[in-house]
């Protein structure tokens, strides 16, 4: 029915606009990783920090900082060539939840270096969090 | 074999590369994560939050989510009770409301509200026309449900929605019940029952001349006959009800339960209460870790094999594991062998080591397991629990001693082919084979009695340790038992009895 599908569309747009799925993924990951005794209180504390960060403009402590990103790059680049293949790069972004399956990334044929990887991960994370 | 260090390095790097390649490595998720997720119902928590976000679509999701989490009202009662006139809806609704400490909403109570202008409008309309327009009723419901007490303690709708239009309107406002109960009884019973209906004007409680007569004489004297209970009137309302209910039911496919109302009130209440206290199956990812307990001959191995076959769980039989260790001549196998040879019980910590090795393997962690043959007493259970191997479903199979004897003493093996038979359930095809069958000394009646006694000596403590275990009647055909086990695994565990 027309009415139903427009509400569904509305709902999907809402999810995308506010990046709800990314937020929920982040919250669920945090819960499973840190496994606090009181899950609700923990979630509330994360959300409060997010809210304050947004209001005060302070940078929010992301899940992965630069050393984590570098470590991940090293795992992917096991033969220490200094760069990873384009496929690996795309898969890594997907695993981190930073790009969707059908997003088209440019392949400039040179392989991705560590700095480029770090820059891209930071840029995308920043994009997502700036919504909050 | 001589391998130079550089060789080993290259192979190691290749292995690492293969392992760490983001495109192909299976994710090794530490088992603490799914255990935590199951124990704290993380999936349901997130799902409820997402539902609320989509229904209300707040401009500022973060403060909304904070409020939602603080309210912590995911599991308050949200019940709809429907049924024909004289089915006892209001009585059941009132009893449920008292028992669950929740709020009761009916058309009468909504109209009677003092502080709502909507209710005043409704009263005027009702006085003139004896009915309420759908939109007005639905708005009244919405207004009432937004009040603090309904948000905190839940709500029970008595007789609302009356029609499909109302049901749809309520749904579009984002109000959805978690349990819908429909009472049903034959029309003749209802018409008769209605004739005996009496109401106490002071408390609003409903009594009946035959089934539910108040003991106190002062209440008896107060009772009045409500309007509209004559046969003709009831028949007319029944007609309307049957026409409407048929179109309401499809709106609530998975949460509906029909309870026959043609039985004593307390029985109906009992069934209703049990139903509203069950949680529905959720879509949460669930890796079954099943423990089957029972005396020998209860069917544990058979059920484990069926479970493994249907759900891909790993069948871990403790006895089998130990024998395999010995056959492999592994280091644990050598430790176990002297105990087996002297027919003494293998010490708990050795069994645990062998078991740990198996349960830590990737296939057990990923697919889940069904364990039987261990633990057999409280100490073993504590040991296993302390090391972090906690089953999420425990079943006790009860079989009376005579059935055990029948199942086990009639077992035979054919020494020539190795095929196993049972003289009653799987008899050998020819007399020739039957003549040469042998019985294992383990299956003699004295042996069975000894081992069954041993089991029952320890089983009480085991049942106490695994508080949320499910006890089943194992004395049925295997597929019936299997169905009970399946439903025990698939459905959420019943709430803990305080």
XYZ file of C-alpha atoms in Angstrom:
630
model
C 0.000 0.000 0.000
C 1.261 3.418 -0.865
C 0.876 4.800 2.651
C 2.840 1.937 4.158
C 5.772 2.208 1.806
C 6.041 5.952 2.307
C 6.201 5.456 6.058
C 8.835 2.831 5.502
C 10.764 5.249 3.336
C 10.415 7.902 5.996
C 11.765 5.497 8.575
C 14.737 4.525 6.426
C 15.564 8.148 5.767
C 15.423 8.853 9.466
C 17.841 6.027 10.176
C 20.290 7.262 7.573
C 20.061 10.915 8.433
C 20.875 10.353 12.072
C 23.208 7.417 11.463
C 21.236 5.386 13.952
C 22.527 2.009 12.786
C 26.149 3.078 13.159
C 25.423 4.401 16.620
C 23.662 1.218 17.689
C 26.475 -0.902 16.251
C 28.953 1.134 18.227
C 26.930 0.809 21.434
C 26.479 -2.930 21.032
C 30.187 -3.389 20.261
C 31.146 -1.368 23.320
C 28.844 -3.466 25.495
C 30.220 -6.755 24.231
C 33.810 -5.607 24.392
C 33.821 -4.062 27.846
C 31.068 -6.264 29.310
C 30.049 -3.923 32.130
C 28.116 -5.269 35.092
C 25.277 -2.841 34.513
C 24.666 -2.547 30.794
C 21.998 0.169 30.947
C 24.019 2.491 33.147
C 27.020 1.990 30.906
C 25.037 2.818 27.776
C 23.609 5.900 29.442
C 27.104 7.059 30.346
C 28.325 6.681 26.763
C 25.324 8.568 25.429
C 25.786 11.325 27.976
C 29.399 11.742 26.948
C 28.338 11.872 23.327
C 25.779 14.522 24.088
C 28.263 16.630 25.997
C 30.856 16.192 23.274
C 28.409 17.443 20.700
C 27.363 20.438 22.777
C 30.825 21.453 23.892
C 32.594 20.640 20.643
C 35.119 18.401 22.388
C 36.351 15.488 20.326
C 34.691 12.221 21.294
C 37.009 9.330 22.162
C 36.464 6.961 19.272
C 36.662 3.244 19.517
C 39.896 3.065 17.618
C 42.733 5.518 18.021
C 45.734 5.923 15.739
C 47.801 3.156 17.304
C 44.926 0.679 16.801
C 44.620 1.712 13.168
C 48.359 1.287 12.657
C 48.219 -2.162 14.291
C 45.375 -3.192 12.037
C 47.283 -2.005 9.001
C 50.289 -4.063 10.056
C 48.132 -7.163 10.395
C 46.838 -6.677 6.877
C 50.277 -5.904 5.501
C 51.912 -9.050 6.809
C 54.833 -9.058 4.390
C 55.721 -5.481 5.319
C 55.501 -4.127 1.798
C 54.322 -0.811 3.177
C 51.020 -0.926 1.362
C 47.920 -3.114 1.199
C 45.909 -4.165 -1.790
C 42.745 -2.407 -2.757
C 40.579 -5.426 -1.925
C 42.052 -5.660 1.559
C 41.466 -1.962 2.052
C 37.816 -2.222 1.057
C 37.241 -5.280 3.262
C 38.884 -3.542 6.219
C 36.616 -0.527 5.825
C 33.606 -2.827 5.669
C 34.707 -4.681 8.809
C 35.025 -1.378 10.667
C 31.560 -0.427 9.500
C 32.912 2.589 7.666
C 31.644 1.827 4.216
C 28.670 -0.029 2.805
C 28.909 -3.072 0.599
C 27.950 -1.284 -2.577
C 29.886 1.897 -2.150
C 32.292 2.372 -5.016
C 35.814 3.291 -3.944
C 38.389 4.636 -6.338
C 41.223 2.269 -7.039
C 44.194 4.367 -8.079
C 46.282 1.305 -8.767
C 49.065 2.179 -6.337
C 48.012 0.240 -3.296
C 47.074 1.929 -0.023
C 49.795 3.120 2.323
C 49.519 3.250 6.084
C 49.035 7.021 6.198
C 46.379 6.943 3.545
C 44.592 4.139 5.449
C 44.760 6.051 8.732
C 43.575 9.260 7.086
C 40.652 7.572 5.410
C 39.528 5.721 8.560
C 39.719 8.916 10.598
C 37.903 10.919 7.963
C 35.031 8.464 7.747
C 34.736 8.042 11.501
C 34.660 11.816 11.850
C 31.883 12.018 9.254
C 29.744 9.579 11.157
C 30.277 11.139 14.550
C 29.732 14.674 13.357
C 26.078 13.816 13.002
C 25.681 13.553 16.764
C 63.611 -32.943 8.801
C 65.942 -29.984 8.688
C 64.409 -26.629 8.162
C 66.599 -23.561 8.231
C 65.431 -20.645 10.335
C 64.763 -18.494 7.264
C 62.561 -21.259 5.861
C 60.526 -21.384 9.051
C 60.254 -17.608 8.983
C 58.866 -17.570 5.476
C 56.376 -20.321 6.244
C 55.395 -18.553 9.420
C 54.818 -15.319 7.524
C 52.756 -17.113 4.920
C 50.693 -18.774 7.592
C 50.178 -15.437 9.296
C 49.242 -13.837 6.014
C 46.708 -16.517 5.322
C 45.366 -16.202 8.826
C 45.168 -12.446 9.021
C 43.982 -11.696 5.525
C 40.846 -9.693 6.141
C 39.059 -11.291 3.256
C 39.257 -14.923 4.333
C 39.999 -15.344 8.061
C 37.136 -16.666 10.168
C 36.531 -14.303 13.056
C 37.638 -15.798 16.330
C 35.183 -14.282 18.734
C 36.048 -14.908 22.372
C 33.202 -16.936 23.924
C 32.739 -14.377 26.718
C 31.086 -12.053 24.235
C 28.130 -14.207 23.185
C 27.731 -15.394 26.790
C 27.501 -11.811 27.997
C 25.130 -10.964 25.153
C 22.795 -13.828 26.042
C 22.878 -13.241 29.772
C 22.090 -9.532 29.471
C 19.703 -9.769 26.519
C 21.757 -7.233 24.607
C 20.048 -7.984 21.305
C 16.570 -7.417 22.728
C 17.773 -4.224 24.418
C 19.020 -2.812 21.125
C 15.969 -4.018 19.247
C 13.570 -2.330 21.669
C 15.524 0.895 21.490
C 15.506 0.839 17.701
C 11.755 0.179 17.685
C 11.104 3.192 19.878
C 13.378 5.367 17.751
C 11.522 4.393 14.599
C 8.085 4.869 16.107
C 8.757 8.317 17.524
C 11.569 9.510 15.229
C 12.768 12.185 17.629
C 14.710 15.107 16.209
C 17.352 14.568 18.841
C 17.940 10.858 19.118
C 20.557 10.924 21.861
C 18.519 12.524 24.670
C 15.606 10.333 23.587
C 17.734 7.202 23.929
C 19.000 8.316 27.324
C 15.430 8.770 28.526
C 14.395 5.431 27.109
C 17.230 3.612 28.833
C 16.527 5.313 32.131
C 12.854 4.459 32.004
C 13.753 0.785 31.675
C 10.212 -0.191 30.783
C 10.910 -2.743 28.067
C 9.167 -5.505 29.949
C 6.228 -3.787 31.626
C 2.866 -5.390 30.834
C 1.305 -4.343 27.530
C -1.740 -6.521 27.292
C -4.931 -6.512 25.290
C -7.841 -8.669 26.437
C -10.652 -9.314 23.989
C -13.679 -11.507 24.147
C -17.448 -11.732 23.750
C -19.802 -10.275 26.348
C -20.092 -12.388 29.511
C -16.763 -14.111 28.824
C -15.231 -12.644 31.965
C -12.913 -10.160 30.243
C -13.255 -7.441 32.817
C -12.801 -9.820 35.724
C -9.656 -11.301 34.225
C -8.391 -7.852 33.301
C -8.938 -6.588 36.832
C -7.229 -9.586 38.401
C -4.270 -9.275 36.032
C -4.075 -5.577 36.781
C -3.899 -6.213 40.502
C -1.464 -9.076 40.207
C 0.928 -7.343 37.831
C 0.445 -3.947 39.497
C -0.512 -2.416 36.175
C -3.151 -0.030 34.881
C -6.525 -1.120 33.574
C -8.078 0.734 30.652
C -11.596 0.150 29.381
C -14.063 2.271 27.455
C -15.925 3.075 30.684
C -12.809 4.004 32.608
C -11.528 6.192 29.787
C -14.784 8.108 29.536
C -15.018 8.511 33.285
C -11.675 10.332 33.573
C -12.090 13.599 35.359
C -9.224 15.749 34.189
C -9.336 15.236 30.471
C -11.234 17.473 28.079
C -11.253 14.642 25.558
C -13.048 12.499 28.104
C -15.613 15.229 28.695
C -16.287 15.377 24.946
C -16.581 11.627 24.902
C -19.068 11.631 27.763
C -21.275 14.103 25.932
C -21.150 12.052 22.771
C -21.829 8.810 24.612
C -24.845 10.271 26.384
C -26.403 11.283 23.115
C -25.515 8.347 20.903
C -24.541 5.467 23.233
C -21.367 4.870 21.215
C -18.065 6.581 20.631
C -16.575 7.468 17.253
C -13.384 5.524 16.571
C -11.104 8.522 16.361
C -12.254 9.870 19.702
C -11.760 6.547 21.454
C -8.328 6.040 19.964
C -7.240 9.523 20.936
C -8.451 8.879 24.458
C -6.366 5.711 24.574
C -3.341 7.521 23.249
C -3.685 10.283 25.791
C -4.051 7.844 28.648
C -1.102 5.717 27.588
C 1.156 8.734 27.569
C 0.574 9.339 31.254
C 3.397 8.583 33.621
C 1.813 5.603 35.354
C 1.122 3.769 32.126
C 4.644 4.410 30.943
C 6.141 3.116 34.154
C 3.850 0.257 35.061
C 2.371 -0.809 31.758
C -1.248 -1.158 30.741
C -4.036 -3.647 30.139
C -6.697 -2.801 27.565
C -10.045 -4.391 28.348
C -12.168 -4.808 25.253
C -10.243 -2.317 23.146
C -9.851 -2.400 20.112
C -13.461 -3.156 19.321
C -13.111 -3.129 15.566
C -10.449 -3.506 12.938
C -10.431 0.216 12.243
C -9.599 0.909 15.864
C -6.912 -1.768 15.821
C -5.226 -0.191 12.815
C -5.475 3.300 14.235
C -3.904 2.227 17.480
C -1.151 0.532 15.585
C -0.315 3.590 13.498
C 0.077 5.586 16.687
C 2.865 3.232 17.655
C 0.958 1.433 20.400
C 1.523 -2.259 20.142
C 0.717 -4.818 22.813
C 3.097 -7.634 23.628
C 0.385 -10.098 24.559
C -3.146 -10.363 23.218
C -5.583 -12.688 24.957
C -8.882 -13.642 23.356
C -11.460 -15.406 25.478
C -13.828 -17.701 23.698
C -16.866 -19.748 24.672
C -19.993 -21.109 22.968
C -22.756 -18.548 22.524
C -25.357 -20.483 24.507
C -23.075 -20.559 27.533
C -22.507 -16.829 27.257
C -26.168 -15.938 26.959
C -26.996 -17.986 30.023
C -24.117 -16.570 31.948
C -25.069 -13.041 31.227
C -28.477 -13.546 32.768
C -26.822 -14.136 36.136
C -24.468 -11.170 35.973
C -24.526 -8.750 38.909
C -22.427 -5.691 39.600
C -21.352 -4.155 42.879
C -21.935 -0.434 42.295
C -19.349 0.574 44.889
C -16.305 -1.372 43.751
C -17.258 -2.103 40.153
C -16.518 -5.787 40.694
C -18.579 -8.229 38.724
C -20.289 -11.143 40.407
C -22.502 -13.994 39.250
C -25.535 -15.603 40.845
C -24.218 -19.110 40.229
C -20.472 -19.039 39.660
C -19.150 -16.208 41.709
C -21.405 -15.214 44.539
C -19.828 -12.911 47.151
C -19.785 -14.382 50.643
C -20.444 -11.142 52.535
C -24.120 -10.393 52.878
C -23.630 -6.643 52.716
C -22.147 -6.972 49.243
C -24.947 -9.319 48.313
C -27.504 -6.709 49.238
C -25.790 -4.025 47.216
C -25.656 -5.932 43.959
C -27.645 -4.637 41.038
C -28.529 -6.133 37.696
C -26.623 -4.315 34.960
C -28.381 -3.045 31.862
C -28.437 -5.040 28.655
C -28.200 -8.593 29.987
C -31.436 -9.966 28.637
C -31.208 -12.852 26.206
C -32.106 -10.745 23.206
C -29.664 -8.040 24.100
C -26.816 -10.473 24.664
C -27.563 -12.275 21.408
C -27.425 -9.015 19.501
C -24.115 -8.017 21.056
C -22.713 -11.479 20.335
C -23.584 -11.072 16.698
C -21.695 -7.802 16.540
C -18.768 -9.278 18.400
C -18.370 -12.241 16.073
C -18.483 -9.967 13.075
C -15.802 -7.697 14.491
C -13.382 -10.074 16.190
C -12.699 -12.049 13.043
C -11.205 -8.958 11.457
C -9.190 -7.910 14.477
C -7.362 -11.185 15.057
C -5.152 -11.036 11.940
C -3.604 -7.826 13.275
C -1.858 -9.705 16.042
C -0.524 -12.864 14.465
C 2.323 -13.878 16.705
C 1.245 -12.580 20.053
C -2.274 -13.949 20.194
C -3.510 -16.601 22.587
C -7.054 -17.920 22.670
C -8.180 -19.101 26.070
C -11.462 -21.006 26.441
C -13.652 -19.089 28.842
C -15.995 -21.972 29.513
C -14.151 -23.015 32.664
C -13.815 -21.712 36.204
C -12.587 -18.159 36.432
C -9.468 -19.063 38.361
C -8.389 -21.510 35.680
C -8.791 -18.870 33.003
C -6.824 -16.440 35.142
C -4.065 -18.980 35.697
C -3.634 -19.563 32.002
C -3.775 -15.863 31.238
C -1.177 -15.042 33.875
C 1.221 -17.736 32.703
C 0.896 -16.519 29.147
C 1.561 -12.860 29.822
C 4.630 -13.749 31.803
C 6.295 -15.624 28.950
C 8.765 -13.793 26.731
C 8.361 -14.300 23.032
C 11.072 -15.828 20.885
C 13.447 -13.157 19.777
C 15.757 -12.999 16.804
C 18.810 -12.779 19.002
C 21.754 -14.832 17.785
C 21.914 -17.890 19.980
C 24.532 -20.605 20.100
C 23.055 -23.515 22.000
C 25.260 -25.098 24.642
C 23.071 -27.955 25.763
C 23.623 -30.307 28.669
C 21.664 -33.562 28.789
C 21.426 -35.334 32.156
C 19.759 -38.579 33.031
C 20.366 -42.133 34.179
C 21.749 -44.609 31.696
C 19.077 -45.739 29.284
C 17.265 -42.398 29.391
C 18.088 -41.683 25.765
C 20.782 -39.027 26.161
C 23.017 -40.330 23.380
C 20.130 -40.693 20.988
C 18.804 -37.204 21.648
C 22.295 -35.756 21.381
C 22.732 -37.429 18.011
C 19.377 -36.070 16.798
C 20.266 -32.571 17.950
C 23.666 -32.748 16.308
C 22.119 -33.912 13.072
C 19.358 -31.335 12.904
C 21.059 -28.248 14.273
C 24.694 -28.872 13.491
C 25.707 -28.858 17.152
C 28.815 -30.804 18.111
C 27.936 -34.042 19.912
C 30.300 -34.312 22.878
C 29.906 -37.618 24.678
C 32.226 -37.708 27.647
C 32.761 -41.447 27.660
C 33.476 -41.423 23.954
C 35.942 -38.571 24.364
C 37.934 -40.499 26.958
C 38.026 -43.637 24.842
C 39.177 -41.638 21.839
C 41.956 -40.093 23.935
C 43.150 -43.568 24.867
C 42.936 -44.843 21.314
C 44.902 -41.857 20.035
C 47.554 -42.612 22.638
C 47.638 -38.897 23.427
C 49.234 -37.699 26.637
C 45.884 -37.569 28.401
C 45.064 -40.965 26.958
C 48.097 -42.461 28.685
C 46.994 -40.878 31.974
C 43.519 -42.320 31.626
C 44.490 -45.839 30.581
C 45.464 -47.207 34.037
C 42.107 -46.145 35.469
C 40.212 -47.830 32.684
C 42.212 -50.996 33.007
C 41.539 -51.214 36.719
C 37.880 -50.236 36.123
C 38.197 -47.250 38.433
C 36.604 -43.869 37.853
C 38.848 -41.378 36.072
C 39.640 -38.395 38.324
C 37.627 -35.251 37.667
C 40.489 -32.978 36.759
C 41.777 -35.305 34.041
C 38.318 -35.616 32.521
C 38.021 -31.838 32.659
C 41.306 -31.382 30.808
C 40.208 -33.670 27.985
C 36.808 -31.992 27.881
C 38.294 -28.507 27.796
C 40.439 -29.444 24.882
C 37.373 -30.502 22.924
C 35.080 -27.648 23.911
C 37.704 -25.020 23.099
C 38.008 -26.145 19.527
C 36.708 -23.793 16.894
C 33.769 -25.946 15.792
C 32.379 -26.160 19.327
C 32.740 -22.431 19.889
C 31.136 -21.556 16.576
C 28.361 -24.101 16.266
C 27.565 -24.857 19.885
C 27.639 -28.221 21.595
C 25.471 -30.838 23.251
C 27.199 -32.531 26.149
C 26.220 -35.732 27.931
C 27.885 -38.096 30.360
C 29.455 -35.283 32.365
C 29.000 -33.735 34.935
C 27.559 -36.478 37.062
C 27.682 -34.850 40.457
C 27.854 -31.451 42.049
C 31.647 -31.307 42.296
C 32.077 -31.966 38.615
C 29.420 -29.371 37.818
C 31.162 -26.761 39.988
C 34.467 -27.574 38.336
C 33.071 -27.127 34.869
C 31.228 -23.961 35.817
C 34.302 -22.465 37.465
C 36.298 -22.916 34.284
C 33.706 -20.991 32.311
C 31.873 -23.771 30.494
C 28.306 -22.835 31.274
C 25.539 -24.542 29.342
C 22.652 -22.285 28.400
C 20.110 -25.120 28.337
C 20.073 -28.037 30.754
C 17.662 -30.967 30.399
C 16.953 -33.755 32.852
C 15.431 -36.849 31.259
C 13.264 -38.786 33.664
C 12.652 -42.437 32.968
C 11.137 -44.905 35.447
C 13.361 -47.789 36.457
C 11.286 -50.439 34.708
C 11.604 -48.679 31.399
C 15.345 -48.386 31.887
C 15.542 -52.124 32.541
C 13.452 -52.847 29.477
C 15.515 -50.570 27.279
C 18.882 -51.850 28.419
C 18.552 -55.540 29.293
C 17.180 -56.356 25.863
C 20.184 -54.907 24.056
C 22.142 -57.400 22.018
C 25.133 -57.253 19.704
C 25.883 -59.487 16.747
C 29.493 -60.648 17.141
C 29.870 -61.317 13.436
C 28.691 -58.025 11.901
C 28.999 -55.759 14.948
C 25.409 -54.608 14.403
C 23.477 -53.669 17.532
C 19.929 -54.857 18.075
C 17.189 -54.532 20.626
C 14.897 -57.510 21.174
C 11.839 -55.274 21.377
C 12.555 -52.066 19.459
C 14.887 -53.311 16.759
C 14.725 -57.101 16.575
C 17.168 -59.029 14.402
C 15.747 -59.975 10.999
C 16.503 -63.702 11.023
C 16.549 -66.515 13.580
C 20.095 -67.311 12.559
C 21.317 -63.918 13.683
C 19.227 -64.045 16.826
C 20.815 -67.319 17.826
C 24.290 -65.854 17.902
C 23.542 -62.516 19.601
C 25.477 -61.659 22.719
C 24.715 -59.376 25.623
C 27.243 -56.924 27.019
C 28.054 -57.514 30.702
C 27.409 -53.800 31.285
C 23.767 -54.396 30.407
C 23.100 -56.922 33.143
C 20.391 -56.057 35.590
C 22.700 -55.741 38.610
C 25.044 -53.411 36.750
C 22.165 -51.254 35.611
C 20.729 -51.071 39.116
C 24.099 -50.029 40.530
C 24.645 -47.271 38.028
C 21.103 -45.954 38.191
C 21.320 -45.772 41.986
C 24.572 -43.884 41.653
C 22.957 -41.418 39.307
C 19.958 -40.752 41.536
C 22.149 -40.255 44.563
C 23.777 -37.320 42.814
C 20.913 -36.036 40.716
C 19.182 -33.994 43.421
C 22.296 -31.899 43.936
C 22.780 -31.536 40.208
C 19.227 -30.321 39.762
C 19.804 -27.797 42.494
C 23.012 -26.597 40.892
C 21.438 -26.076 37.499
C 18.561 -24.032 38.783
C 16.951 -23.306 35.447
C 17.032 -26.856 34.129
C 14.083 -28.322 32.269
C 12.837 -31.730 33.363
C 11.319 -33.938 30.706
C 9.534 -37.246 30.633
C 11.989 -39.478 28.819
C 9.617 -42.438 28.853
C 8.154 -41.656 25.426
C 9.148 -42.388 21.863
C 12.338 -40.628 20.818
C 10.779 -38.130 18.435
C 8.297 -36.878 21.012
C 11.105 -36.351 23.496
C 13.094 -34.631 20.766
C 10.268 -32.206 20.125
C 10.149 -31.269 23.800
C 13.886 -30.703 23.828
C 13.659 -28.590 20.695
C 10.981 -26.373 22.144
C 13.015 -26.057 25.332
C 15.981 -24.817 23.322
C 14.156 -22.552 20.913
C 11.881 -20.811 23.382
C 13.326 -18.385 25.917
C 13.805 -19.866 29.363
C 10.779 -19.338 31.613
C 11.278 -16.520 34.093
C 12.996 -17.489 37.299
C 10.522 -18.235 40.066
C 11.489 -15.880 42.908
